[in-house]
Coordinates of C-alpha atoms and ligand atoms in Angstrom, one line a residue:
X252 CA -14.8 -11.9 8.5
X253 CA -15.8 -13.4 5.3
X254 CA -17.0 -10.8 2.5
X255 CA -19.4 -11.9 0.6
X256 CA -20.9 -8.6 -0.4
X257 CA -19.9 -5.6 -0.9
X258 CA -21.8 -1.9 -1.5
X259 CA -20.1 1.3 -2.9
X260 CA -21.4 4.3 -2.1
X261 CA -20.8 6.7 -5.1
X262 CA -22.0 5.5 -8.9
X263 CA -19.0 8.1 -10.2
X264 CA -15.8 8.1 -12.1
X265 CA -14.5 5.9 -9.9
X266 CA -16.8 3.6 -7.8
X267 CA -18.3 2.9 -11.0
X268 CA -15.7 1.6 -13.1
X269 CA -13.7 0.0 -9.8
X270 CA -16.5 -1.8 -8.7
X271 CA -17.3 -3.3 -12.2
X272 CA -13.5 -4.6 -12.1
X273 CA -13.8 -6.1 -8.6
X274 CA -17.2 -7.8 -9.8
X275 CA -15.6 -9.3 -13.3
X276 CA -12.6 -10.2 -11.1
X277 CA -14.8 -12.3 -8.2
X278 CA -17.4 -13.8 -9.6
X279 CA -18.5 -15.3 -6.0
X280 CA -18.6 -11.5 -4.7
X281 CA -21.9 -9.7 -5.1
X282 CA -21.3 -5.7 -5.4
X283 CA -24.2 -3.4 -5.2
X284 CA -23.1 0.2 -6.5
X285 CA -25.2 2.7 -4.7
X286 CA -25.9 6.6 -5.3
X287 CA -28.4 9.3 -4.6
X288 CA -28.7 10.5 -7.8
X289 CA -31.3 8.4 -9.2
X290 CA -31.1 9.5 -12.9
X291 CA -27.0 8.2 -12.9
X292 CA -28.0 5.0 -11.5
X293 CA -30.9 4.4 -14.5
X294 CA -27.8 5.5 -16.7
X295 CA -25.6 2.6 -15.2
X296 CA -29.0 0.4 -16.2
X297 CA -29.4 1.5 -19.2
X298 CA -29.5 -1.6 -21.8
X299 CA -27.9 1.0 -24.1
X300 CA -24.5 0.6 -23.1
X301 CA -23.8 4.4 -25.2
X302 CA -25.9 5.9 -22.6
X303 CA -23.7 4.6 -19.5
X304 CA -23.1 8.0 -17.3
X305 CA -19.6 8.1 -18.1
X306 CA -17.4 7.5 -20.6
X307 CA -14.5 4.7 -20.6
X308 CA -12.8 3.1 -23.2
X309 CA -13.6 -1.3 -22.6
X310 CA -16.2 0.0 -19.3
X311 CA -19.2 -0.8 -21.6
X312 CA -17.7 -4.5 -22.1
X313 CA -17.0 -5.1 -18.5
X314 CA -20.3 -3.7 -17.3
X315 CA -21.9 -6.2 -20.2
X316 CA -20.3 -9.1 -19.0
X317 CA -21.4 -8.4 -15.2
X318 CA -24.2 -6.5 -14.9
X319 CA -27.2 -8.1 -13.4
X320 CA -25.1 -11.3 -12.2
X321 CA -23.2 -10.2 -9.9
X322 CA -23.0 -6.2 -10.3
X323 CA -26.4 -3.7 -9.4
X324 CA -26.6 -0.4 -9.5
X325 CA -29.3 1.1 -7.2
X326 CA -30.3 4.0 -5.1
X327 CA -31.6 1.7 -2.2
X328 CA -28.7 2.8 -0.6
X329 CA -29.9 1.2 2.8
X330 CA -30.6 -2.0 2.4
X331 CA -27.2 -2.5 0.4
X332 CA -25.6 -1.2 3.2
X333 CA -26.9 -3.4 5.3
X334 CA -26.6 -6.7 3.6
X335 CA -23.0 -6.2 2.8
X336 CA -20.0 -7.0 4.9
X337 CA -17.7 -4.6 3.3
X338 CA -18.5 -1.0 2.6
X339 CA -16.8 1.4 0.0
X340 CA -17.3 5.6 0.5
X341 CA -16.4 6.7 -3.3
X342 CA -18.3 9.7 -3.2
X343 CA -17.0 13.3 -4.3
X344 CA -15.0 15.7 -2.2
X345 CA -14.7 18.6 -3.6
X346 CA -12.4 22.1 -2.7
X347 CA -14.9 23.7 -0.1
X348 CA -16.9 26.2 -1.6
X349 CA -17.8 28.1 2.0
X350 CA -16.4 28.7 5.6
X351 CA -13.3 28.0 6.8
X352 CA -10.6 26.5 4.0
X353 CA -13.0 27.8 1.4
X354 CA -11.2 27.4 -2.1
X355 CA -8.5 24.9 -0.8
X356 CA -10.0 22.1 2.0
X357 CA -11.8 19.3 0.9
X358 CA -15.5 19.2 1.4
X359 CA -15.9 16.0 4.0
X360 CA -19.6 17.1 4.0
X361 CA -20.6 13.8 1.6
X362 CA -18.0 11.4 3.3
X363 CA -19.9 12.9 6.5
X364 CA -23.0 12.1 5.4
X365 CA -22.2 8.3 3.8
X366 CA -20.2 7.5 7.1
X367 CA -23.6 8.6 9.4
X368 CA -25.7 6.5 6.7
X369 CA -24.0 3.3 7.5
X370 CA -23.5 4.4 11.0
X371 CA -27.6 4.4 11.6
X372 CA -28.2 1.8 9.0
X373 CA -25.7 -0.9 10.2
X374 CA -26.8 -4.0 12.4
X375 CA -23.5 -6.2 12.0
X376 CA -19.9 -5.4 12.0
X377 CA -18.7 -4.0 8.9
X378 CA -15.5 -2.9 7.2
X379 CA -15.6 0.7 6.0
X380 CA -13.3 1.4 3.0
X381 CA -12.2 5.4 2.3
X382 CA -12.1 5.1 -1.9
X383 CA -12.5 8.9 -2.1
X384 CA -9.5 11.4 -1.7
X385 CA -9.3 12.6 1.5
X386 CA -6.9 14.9 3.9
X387 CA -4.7 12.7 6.0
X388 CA -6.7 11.5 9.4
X389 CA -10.1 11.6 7.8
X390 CA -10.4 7.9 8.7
X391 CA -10.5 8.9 12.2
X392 CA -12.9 11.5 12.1
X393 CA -15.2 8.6 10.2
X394 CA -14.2 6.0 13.0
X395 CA -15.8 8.3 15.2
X396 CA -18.8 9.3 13.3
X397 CA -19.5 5.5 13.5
X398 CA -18.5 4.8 16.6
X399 CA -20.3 7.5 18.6
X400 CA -23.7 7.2 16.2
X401 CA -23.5 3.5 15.5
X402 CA -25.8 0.4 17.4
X403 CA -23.0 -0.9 18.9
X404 CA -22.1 -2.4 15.6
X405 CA -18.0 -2.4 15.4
X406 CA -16.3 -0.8 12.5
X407 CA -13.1 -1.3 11.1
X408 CA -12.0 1.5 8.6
X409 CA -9.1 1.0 6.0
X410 CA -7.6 3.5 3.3
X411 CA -7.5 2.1 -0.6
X412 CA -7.1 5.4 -2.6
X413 CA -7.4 4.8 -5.9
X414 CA -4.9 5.8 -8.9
X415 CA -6.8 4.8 -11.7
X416 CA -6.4 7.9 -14.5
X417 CA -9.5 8.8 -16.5
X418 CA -9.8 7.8 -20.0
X419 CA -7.4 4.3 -19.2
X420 CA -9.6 3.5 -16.2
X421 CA -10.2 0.0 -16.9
X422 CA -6.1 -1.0 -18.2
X423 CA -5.6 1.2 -14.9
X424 CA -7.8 -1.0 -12.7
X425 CA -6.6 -4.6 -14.4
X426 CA -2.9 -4.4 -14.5
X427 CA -1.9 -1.6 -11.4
X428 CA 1.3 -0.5 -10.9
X429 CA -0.2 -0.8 -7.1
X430 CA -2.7 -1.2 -4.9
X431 CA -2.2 0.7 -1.8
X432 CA -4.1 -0.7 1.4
X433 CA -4.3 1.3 4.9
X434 CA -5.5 -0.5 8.1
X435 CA -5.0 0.0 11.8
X436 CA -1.8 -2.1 13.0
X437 CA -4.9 -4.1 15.7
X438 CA -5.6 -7.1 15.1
X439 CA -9.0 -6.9 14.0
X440 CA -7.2 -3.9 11.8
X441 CA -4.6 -7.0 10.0
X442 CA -7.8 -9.1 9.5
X443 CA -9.8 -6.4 8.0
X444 CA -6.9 -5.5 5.9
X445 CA -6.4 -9.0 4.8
X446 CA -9.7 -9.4 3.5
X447 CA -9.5 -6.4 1.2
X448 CA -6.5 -8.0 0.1
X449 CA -7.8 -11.4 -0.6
X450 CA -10.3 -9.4 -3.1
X451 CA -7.4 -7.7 -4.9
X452 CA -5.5 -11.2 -5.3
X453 CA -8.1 -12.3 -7.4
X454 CA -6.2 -10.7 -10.2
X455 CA -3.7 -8.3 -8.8
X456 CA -0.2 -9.7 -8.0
X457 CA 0.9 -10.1 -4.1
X458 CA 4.3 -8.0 -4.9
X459 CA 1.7 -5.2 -6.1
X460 CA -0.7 -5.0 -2.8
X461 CA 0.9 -2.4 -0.4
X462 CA -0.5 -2.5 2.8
X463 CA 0.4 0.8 5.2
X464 CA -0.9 2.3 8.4
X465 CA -3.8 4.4 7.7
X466 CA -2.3 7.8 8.0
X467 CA 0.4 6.7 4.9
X468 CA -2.2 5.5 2.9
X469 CA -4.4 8.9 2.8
X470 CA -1.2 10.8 2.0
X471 CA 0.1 8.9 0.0
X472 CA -2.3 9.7 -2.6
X473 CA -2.4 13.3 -2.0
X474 CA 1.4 13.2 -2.7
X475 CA 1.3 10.8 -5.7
X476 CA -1.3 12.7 -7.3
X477 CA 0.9 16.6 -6.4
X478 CA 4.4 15.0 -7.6
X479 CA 2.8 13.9 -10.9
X480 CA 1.0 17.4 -11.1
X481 CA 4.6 18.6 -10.2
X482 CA 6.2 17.3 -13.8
X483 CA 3.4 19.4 -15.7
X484 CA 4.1 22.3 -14.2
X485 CA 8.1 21.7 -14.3
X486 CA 7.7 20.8 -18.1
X487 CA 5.2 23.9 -18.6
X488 CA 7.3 26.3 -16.6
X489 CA 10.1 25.5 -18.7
X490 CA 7.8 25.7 -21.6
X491 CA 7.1 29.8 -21.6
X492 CA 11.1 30.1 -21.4
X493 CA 11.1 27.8 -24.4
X494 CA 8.6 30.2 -26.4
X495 CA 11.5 32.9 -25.8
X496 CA 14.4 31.9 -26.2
X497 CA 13.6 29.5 -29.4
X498 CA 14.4 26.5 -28.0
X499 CA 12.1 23.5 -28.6
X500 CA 10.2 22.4 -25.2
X501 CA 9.5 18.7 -26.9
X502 CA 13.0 18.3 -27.6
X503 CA 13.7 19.5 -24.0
X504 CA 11.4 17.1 -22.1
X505 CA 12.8 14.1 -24.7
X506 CA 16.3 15.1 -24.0
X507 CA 15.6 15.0 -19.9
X508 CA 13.0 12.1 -20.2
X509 CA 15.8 10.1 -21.5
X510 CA 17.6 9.9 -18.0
X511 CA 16.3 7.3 -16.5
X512 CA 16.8 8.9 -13.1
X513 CA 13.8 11.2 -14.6
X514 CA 11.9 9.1 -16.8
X515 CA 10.0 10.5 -20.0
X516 CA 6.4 10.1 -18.8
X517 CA 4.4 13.0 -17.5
X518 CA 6.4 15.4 -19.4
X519 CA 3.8 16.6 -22.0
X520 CA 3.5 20.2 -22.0
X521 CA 0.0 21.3 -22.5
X522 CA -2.9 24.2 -22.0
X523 CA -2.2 23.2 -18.3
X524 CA -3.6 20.3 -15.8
X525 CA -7.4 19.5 -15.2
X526 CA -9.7 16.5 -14.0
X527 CA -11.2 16.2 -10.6
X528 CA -7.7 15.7 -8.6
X529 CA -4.6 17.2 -9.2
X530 CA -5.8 20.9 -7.7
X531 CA -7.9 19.7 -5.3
X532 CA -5.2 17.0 -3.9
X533 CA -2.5 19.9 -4.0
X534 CA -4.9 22.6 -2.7
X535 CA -5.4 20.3 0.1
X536 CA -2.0 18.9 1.1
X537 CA -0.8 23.2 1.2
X538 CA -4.1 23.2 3.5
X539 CA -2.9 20.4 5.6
X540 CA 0.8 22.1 5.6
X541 CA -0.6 25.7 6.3
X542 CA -2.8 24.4 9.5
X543 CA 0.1 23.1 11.2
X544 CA 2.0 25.8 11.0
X545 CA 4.2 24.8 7.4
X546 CA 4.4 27.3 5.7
X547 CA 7.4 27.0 3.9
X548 CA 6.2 23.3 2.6
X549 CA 2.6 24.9 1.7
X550 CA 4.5 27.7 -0.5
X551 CA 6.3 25.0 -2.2
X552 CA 3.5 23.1 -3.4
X553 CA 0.9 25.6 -4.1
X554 CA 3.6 27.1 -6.5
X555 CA 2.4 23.9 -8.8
X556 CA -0.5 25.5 -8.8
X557 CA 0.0 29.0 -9.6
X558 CA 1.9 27.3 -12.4
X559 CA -1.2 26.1 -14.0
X560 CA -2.8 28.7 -13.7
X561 CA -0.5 31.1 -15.4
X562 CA -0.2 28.7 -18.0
X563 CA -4.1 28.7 -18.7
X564 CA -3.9 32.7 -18.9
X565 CA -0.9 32.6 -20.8
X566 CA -2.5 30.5 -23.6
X567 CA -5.5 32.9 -23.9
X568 CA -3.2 35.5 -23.7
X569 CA -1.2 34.6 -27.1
X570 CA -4.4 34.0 -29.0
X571 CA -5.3 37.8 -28.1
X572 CA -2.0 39.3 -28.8
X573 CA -1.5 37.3 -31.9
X574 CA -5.0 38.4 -32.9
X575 CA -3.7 42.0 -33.3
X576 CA -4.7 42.1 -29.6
X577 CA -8.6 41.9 -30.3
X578 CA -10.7 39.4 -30.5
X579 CA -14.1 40.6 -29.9
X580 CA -16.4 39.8 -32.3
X581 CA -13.9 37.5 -33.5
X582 CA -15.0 33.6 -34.1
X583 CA -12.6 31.5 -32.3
X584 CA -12.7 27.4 -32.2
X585 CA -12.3 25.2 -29.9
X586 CA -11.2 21.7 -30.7
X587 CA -11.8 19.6 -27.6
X588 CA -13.2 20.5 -23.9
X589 CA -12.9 17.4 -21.8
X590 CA -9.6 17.7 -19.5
X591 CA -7.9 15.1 -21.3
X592 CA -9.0 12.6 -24.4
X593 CA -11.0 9.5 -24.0
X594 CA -13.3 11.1 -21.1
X595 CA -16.4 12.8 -21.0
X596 CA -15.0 14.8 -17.6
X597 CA -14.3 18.0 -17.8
X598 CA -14.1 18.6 -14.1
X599 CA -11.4 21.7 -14.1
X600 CA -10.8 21.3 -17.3
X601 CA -8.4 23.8 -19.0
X602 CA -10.6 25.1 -22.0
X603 CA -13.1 26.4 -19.1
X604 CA -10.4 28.7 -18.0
X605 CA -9.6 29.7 -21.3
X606 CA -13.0 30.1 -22.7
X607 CA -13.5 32.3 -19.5
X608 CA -10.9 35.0 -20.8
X609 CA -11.8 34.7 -24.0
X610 CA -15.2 35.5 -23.4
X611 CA -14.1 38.1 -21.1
X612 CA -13.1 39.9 -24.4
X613 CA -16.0 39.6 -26.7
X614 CA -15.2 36.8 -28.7
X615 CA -17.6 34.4 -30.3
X616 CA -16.5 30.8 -29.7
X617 CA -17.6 28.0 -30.9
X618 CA -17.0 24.1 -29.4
X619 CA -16.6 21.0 -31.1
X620 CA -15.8 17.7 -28.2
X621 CA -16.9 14.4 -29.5
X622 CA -18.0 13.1 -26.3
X623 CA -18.8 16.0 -24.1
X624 CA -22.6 17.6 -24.5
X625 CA -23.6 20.9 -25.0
X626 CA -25.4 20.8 -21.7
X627 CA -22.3 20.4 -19.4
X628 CA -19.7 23.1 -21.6
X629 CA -23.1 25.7 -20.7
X630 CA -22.9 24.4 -16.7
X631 CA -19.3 24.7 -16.5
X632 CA -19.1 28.4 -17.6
X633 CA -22.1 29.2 -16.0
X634 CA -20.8 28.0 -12.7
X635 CA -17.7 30.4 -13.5
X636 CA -20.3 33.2 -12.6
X637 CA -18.4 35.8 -15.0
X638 CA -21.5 36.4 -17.2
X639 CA -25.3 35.5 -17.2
X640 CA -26.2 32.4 -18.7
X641 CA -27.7 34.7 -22.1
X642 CA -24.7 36.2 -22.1
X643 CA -23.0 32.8 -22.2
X644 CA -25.3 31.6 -24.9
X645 CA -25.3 34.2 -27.1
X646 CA -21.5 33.9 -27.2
X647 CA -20.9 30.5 -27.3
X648 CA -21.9 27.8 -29.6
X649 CA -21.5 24.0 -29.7
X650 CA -21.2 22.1 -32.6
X651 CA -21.0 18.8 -33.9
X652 CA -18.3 18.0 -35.7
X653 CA -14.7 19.7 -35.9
X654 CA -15.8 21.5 -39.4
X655 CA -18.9 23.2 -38.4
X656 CA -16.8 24.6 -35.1
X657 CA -14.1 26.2 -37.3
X658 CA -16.3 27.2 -40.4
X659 CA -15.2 31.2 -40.8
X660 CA -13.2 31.4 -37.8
X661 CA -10.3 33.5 -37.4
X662 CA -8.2 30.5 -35.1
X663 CA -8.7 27.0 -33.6
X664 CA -7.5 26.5 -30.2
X665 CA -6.9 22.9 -29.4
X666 CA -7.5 22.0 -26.2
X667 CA -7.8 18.4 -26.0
X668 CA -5.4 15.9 -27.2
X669 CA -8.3 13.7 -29.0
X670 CA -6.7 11.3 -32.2
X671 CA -9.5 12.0 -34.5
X672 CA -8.1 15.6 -34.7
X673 CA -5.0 14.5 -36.2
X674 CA -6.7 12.8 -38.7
X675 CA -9.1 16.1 -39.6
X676 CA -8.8 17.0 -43.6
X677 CA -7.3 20.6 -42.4
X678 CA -7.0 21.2 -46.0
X679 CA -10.8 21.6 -46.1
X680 CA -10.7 23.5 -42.4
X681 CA -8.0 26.0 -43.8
X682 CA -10.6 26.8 -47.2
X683 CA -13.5 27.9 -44.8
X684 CA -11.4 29.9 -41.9
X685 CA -11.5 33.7 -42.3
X686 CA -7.4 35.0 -43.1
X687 CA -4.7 34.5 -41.8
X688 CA -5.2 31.3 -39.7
X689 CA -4.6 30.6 -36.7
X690 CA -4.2 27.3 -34.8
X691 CA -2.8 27.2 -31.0
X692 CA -2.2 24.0 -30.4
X693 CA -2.7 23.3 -26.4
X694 CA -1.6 19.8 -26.6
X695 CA 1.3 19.9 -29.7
X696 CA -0.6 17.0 -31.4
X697 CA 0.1 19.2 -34.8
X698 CA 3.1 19.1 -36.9
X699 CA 4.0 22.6 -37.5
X700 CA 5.8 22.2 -41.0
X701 CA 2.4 20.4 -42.1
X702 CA -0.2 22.6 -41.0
X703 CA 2.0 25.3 -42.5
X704 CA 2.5 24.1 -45.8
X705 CA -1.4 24.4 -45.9
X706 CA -1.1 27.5 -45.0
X707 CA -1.9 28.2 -41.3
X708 CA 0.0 30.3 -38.9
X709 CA 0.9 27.7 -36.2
X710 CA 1.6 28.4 -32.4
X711 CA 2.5 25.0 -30.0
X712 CA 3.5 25.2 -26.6
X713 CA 6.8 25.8 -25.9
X714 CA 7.6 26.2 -29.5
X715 CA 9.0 29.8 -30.8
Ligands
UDX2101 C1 -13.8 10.3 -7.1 C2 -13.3 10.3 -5.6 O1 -14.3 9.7 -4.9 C3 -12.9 11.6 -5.2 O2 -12.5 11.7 -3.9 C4 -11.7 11.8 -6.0 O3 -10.9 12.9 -5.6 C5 -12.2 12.0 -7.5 O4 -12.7 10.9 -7.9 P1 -15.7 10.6 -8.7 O5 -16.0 9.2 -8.7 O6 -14.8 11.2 -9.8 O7 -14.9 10.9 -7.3 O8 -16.9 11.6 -8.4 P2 -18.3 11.6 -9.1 O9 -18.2 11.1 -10.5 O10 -18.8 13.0 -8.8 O11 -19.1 10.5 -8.3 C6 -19.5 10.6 -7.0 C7 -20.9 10.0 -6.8 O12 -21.3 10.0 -5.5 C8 -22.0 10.8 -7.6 O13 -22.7 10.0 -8.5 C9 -22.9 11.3 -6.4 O14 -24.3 11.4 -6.8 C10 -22.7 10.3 -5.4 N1 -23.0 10.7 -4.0 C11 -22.5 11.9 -3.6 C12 -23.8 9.9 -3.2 O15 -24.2 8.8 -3.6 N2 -24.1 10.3 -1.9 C13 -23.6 11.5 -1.4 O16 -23.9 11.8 -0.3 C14 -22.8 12.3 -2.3
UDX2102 C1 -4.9 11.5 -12.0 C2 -3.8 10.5 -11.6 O1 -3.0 10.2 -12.8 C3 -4.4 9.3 -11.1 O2 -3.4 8.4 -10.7 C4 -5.3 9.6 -9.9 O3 -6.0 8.5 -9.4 C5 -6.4 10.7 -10.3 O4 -5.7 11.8 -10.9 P1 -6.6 11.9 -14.1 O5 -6.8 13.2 -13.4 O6 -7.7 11.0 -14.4 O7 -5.7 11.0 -13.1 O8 -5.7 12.0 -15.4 P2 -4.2 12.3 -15.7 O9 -3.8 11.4 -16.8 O10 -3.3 12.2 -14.5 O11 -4.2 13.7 -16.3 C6 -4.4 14.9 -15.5 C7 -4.2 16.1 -16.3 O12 -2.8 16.3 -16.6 C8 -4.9 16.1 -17.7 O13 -5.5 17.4 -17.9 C9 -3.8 15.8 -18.7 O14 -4.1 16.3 -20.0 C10 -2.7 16.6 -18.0 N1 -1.3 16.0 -18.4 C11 -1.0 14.7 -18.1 C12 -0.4 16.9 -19.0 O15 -0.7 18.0 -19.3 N2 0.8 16.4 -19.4 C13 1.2 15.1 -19.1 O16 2.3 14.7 -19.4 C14 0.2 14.3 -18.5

């Protein structure tokens, strides 16, 4: 089959910036980008390239250079489908909120829905690509969505999870370490797979395109995604011992990063792990483990997990003790929300979870992120459902730059690892913060002889 045009469906944090790649990479491709949400897709139209739905270091230029020639964005989801040879599901799968694996399955429901779309829309063959994460064997539950509810059409479904990281999306997307490719071992499975491939060798080395059966594909990324979690929680684990015993966690993870048999990335201790996959990718591979019956494997991996989570609690927990164990009433500020710098995600982002305790205890915090709005910090706490949405606003305030958030209060919490807080005049902070001050640094971007020469009380993780 030759692709000549493709159609994502799913204008997120991933089918958006993917599919602008693939476009700037193959300029004879045309790629429609499709999604429901009608007020994203006038975002990714937006001749302001600031107001672009999310935010990517280099997206704007990409999107500028294709955009209108041979990239759309549009919610006539449809007629893209139909028109295009090659199909892309990118939507979002989130932990189920209800029934049966509530709080640890992914949600199929949207997959569900975008594979009966093409399935009722479709009047030629087309190739259906899984971009989202999904639990191993989804591709043949989609197979026979569009099999059973299909015109007769014939589908061919292939696996291409992606592992581009948020906030180095685009670098990600250009130079992968891989691109991992999942197809049915038929032949009509080879030549489906092939033509995926022949989009990626537009720019992507053949030594870098993987191509698997199906089944490795899907869990392949579920387990790529829980052995990098893994390191976090190893490193913060290790980190709370650190805090005890005086040793120096940084020194730690550089002195075991230098083995090359371990490698020094994904060592940073921090606040804990957030972003849309990590806990959702673990929750679901101990999911997948518990159903058939593994229940030592499940422990194993959900222990990552409670890992981050006791990490979280344990941050909120020092600024309370070290408070004189109370904070309400107390002005506490935050220095970052999104789950990691350059993104405007906060999708289980740590500060939530630490906001949430803090809050729990009466104190008054108030956010500086210079990319995240006020809008989304309100939605993410009130879709913790700890306290009314008043109660939420009359404790929390956003502000808009690093010195209005920490103006008279009695500590800063950093919680996201953003450069232009290195480069804050802390001097002038310190002069305006109520005494003594506090800074807990969730990310260790502080030097701790500095900010105590100016005369804060400093507290990094893993540091005594
Ligand atoms: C991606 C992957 O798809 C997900 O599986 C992975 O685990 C995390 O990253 P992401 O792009 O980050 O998801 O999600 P999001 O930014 O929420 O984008 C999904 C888009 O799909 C939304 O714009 C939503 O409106 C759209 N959508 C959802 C549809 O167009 N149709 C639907 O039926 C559901
Ligand atoms: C991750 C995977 O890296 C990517 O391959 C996959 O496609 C999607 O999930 P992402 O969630 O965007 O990407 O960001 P990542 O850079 O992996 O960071 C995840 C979280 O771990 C962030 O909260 C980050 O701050 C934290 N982190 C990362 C640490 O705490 N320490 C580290 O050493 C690295």
């Amino acid at each position: 089959m030759i692709v000549k045009n493709i159609c994502c469906i799913g204008a997120g944090y991933v089918g958006g910036p993917t599919m602008a790649i693939i476009a700037q990479k193959n300029p004879n491709l045309v790629v429609n980008v499709v999604d429901i949400n009608k007020e994203r897709i006038n975002q990714w139209n937006s001749s302001d390239l600031s107001k672009l739905p999310i935010y990517e270091p280099g997206l704007d230029k990409v999107i500028s250079e294709t955009r209108g020639k041979n990239l759309f964005f549009s919610t006539d989801i449809d007629k893209h489908i139909d028109k295009s040879e090659m199909i892309f599901i990118s939507v979002n799968t989130p932990t189920k909120t209800y029934g049966d694996g509530k709080g640890m399955a992914a949600d199929l429901k949207y997959v569900e829905l975008s594979a009966r779309k093409i399935a009722k829309v479709a009047k030629t063959d087309k190739i259906v690509v899984e971009k989202s994460t999904l639990p191993v064997k989804t591709a043949a539950a989609i197979k026979n969505i569009l099999d059973e509810t299909g015109s007769g059409v014939r589908f061919e479904i292939l696996s291409n999870p992606e592992f581009l990281a948020e906030g180095t999306a685009m670098r990600d997307l250009e130079v992968p370490d891989r691109v991992l490719i999942g197809g049915n071992e038929s032949s009509s499975g080879k030549k489906a797979i092939k033509a995926l491939v022949d989009i990626y060798l537009s720019w992507v080395p053949k030594d870098n395109i993987l191509t698997t059966n199906l089944w490795s594909s899907e869990l392949s990324k579920l387990v790529a995604n829980a052995f990098l979690a893994q390191r976090i929680s190893s490193i913060n684990s290790i980190s709370e011992l650190c805090e005890k015993t005086g040793a120096d966690v940084e020194e730690v993870a550089k002195a075991i990063g230098m083995d090359s048999r371990i490698g020094n990335k994904f060592l940073q201790t921090s606040v804990g792990f957030g972003g849309s996959c990590f806990q959702k990718d673990i929750l679901n591979l101990v999911y997948i483990a518990r159903s058939i019956g593994l229940k030592k494997v499940a422990d194993y991996w959900n222990q990552v997990i409670i890992i981050n989570n006791h990490q979280r609690k344990r941050f909120a927990k020092r600024i309370l003790t070290s408070l004189y164990n109370t904070v309400s009433g107390k002005k506490i500020a935050f220095l970052g929300w999104a789950f990691k710098k350059n993104t405007n995600d906060t999708r289980e982002s740590a500060s939530i979870y630490v906001a949430d305790l803090l809050l729990d205890e009466m104190a008054n915090i108030d956010i500086y992120d210079p990319k995240v709005s006020s809008d989304k910090i309100y939605r993410d706490l009130n879709l913790l459902a700890s306290r009314t949405e008043n109660e939420n606003k009359t404790l929390l305030k956003v502000s808009q730059n690093a010195y209005d958030a920490c103006e008279n209060a009695h500590a800063i919490a950093i919680l996201t690892e953003w450069d232009e807080f290195k480069t804050i005049d802390w001097n002038r902070i310190y002069n305006n913060m109520n005494k003594p001050a506090f800074i807990f640094d969730g990310r260790n971007i502080l030097e701790k002889k500095q900010v105590e020469k100016i005369g804060f009380i400093y507290k990094g993780i893993g540091k005594s």
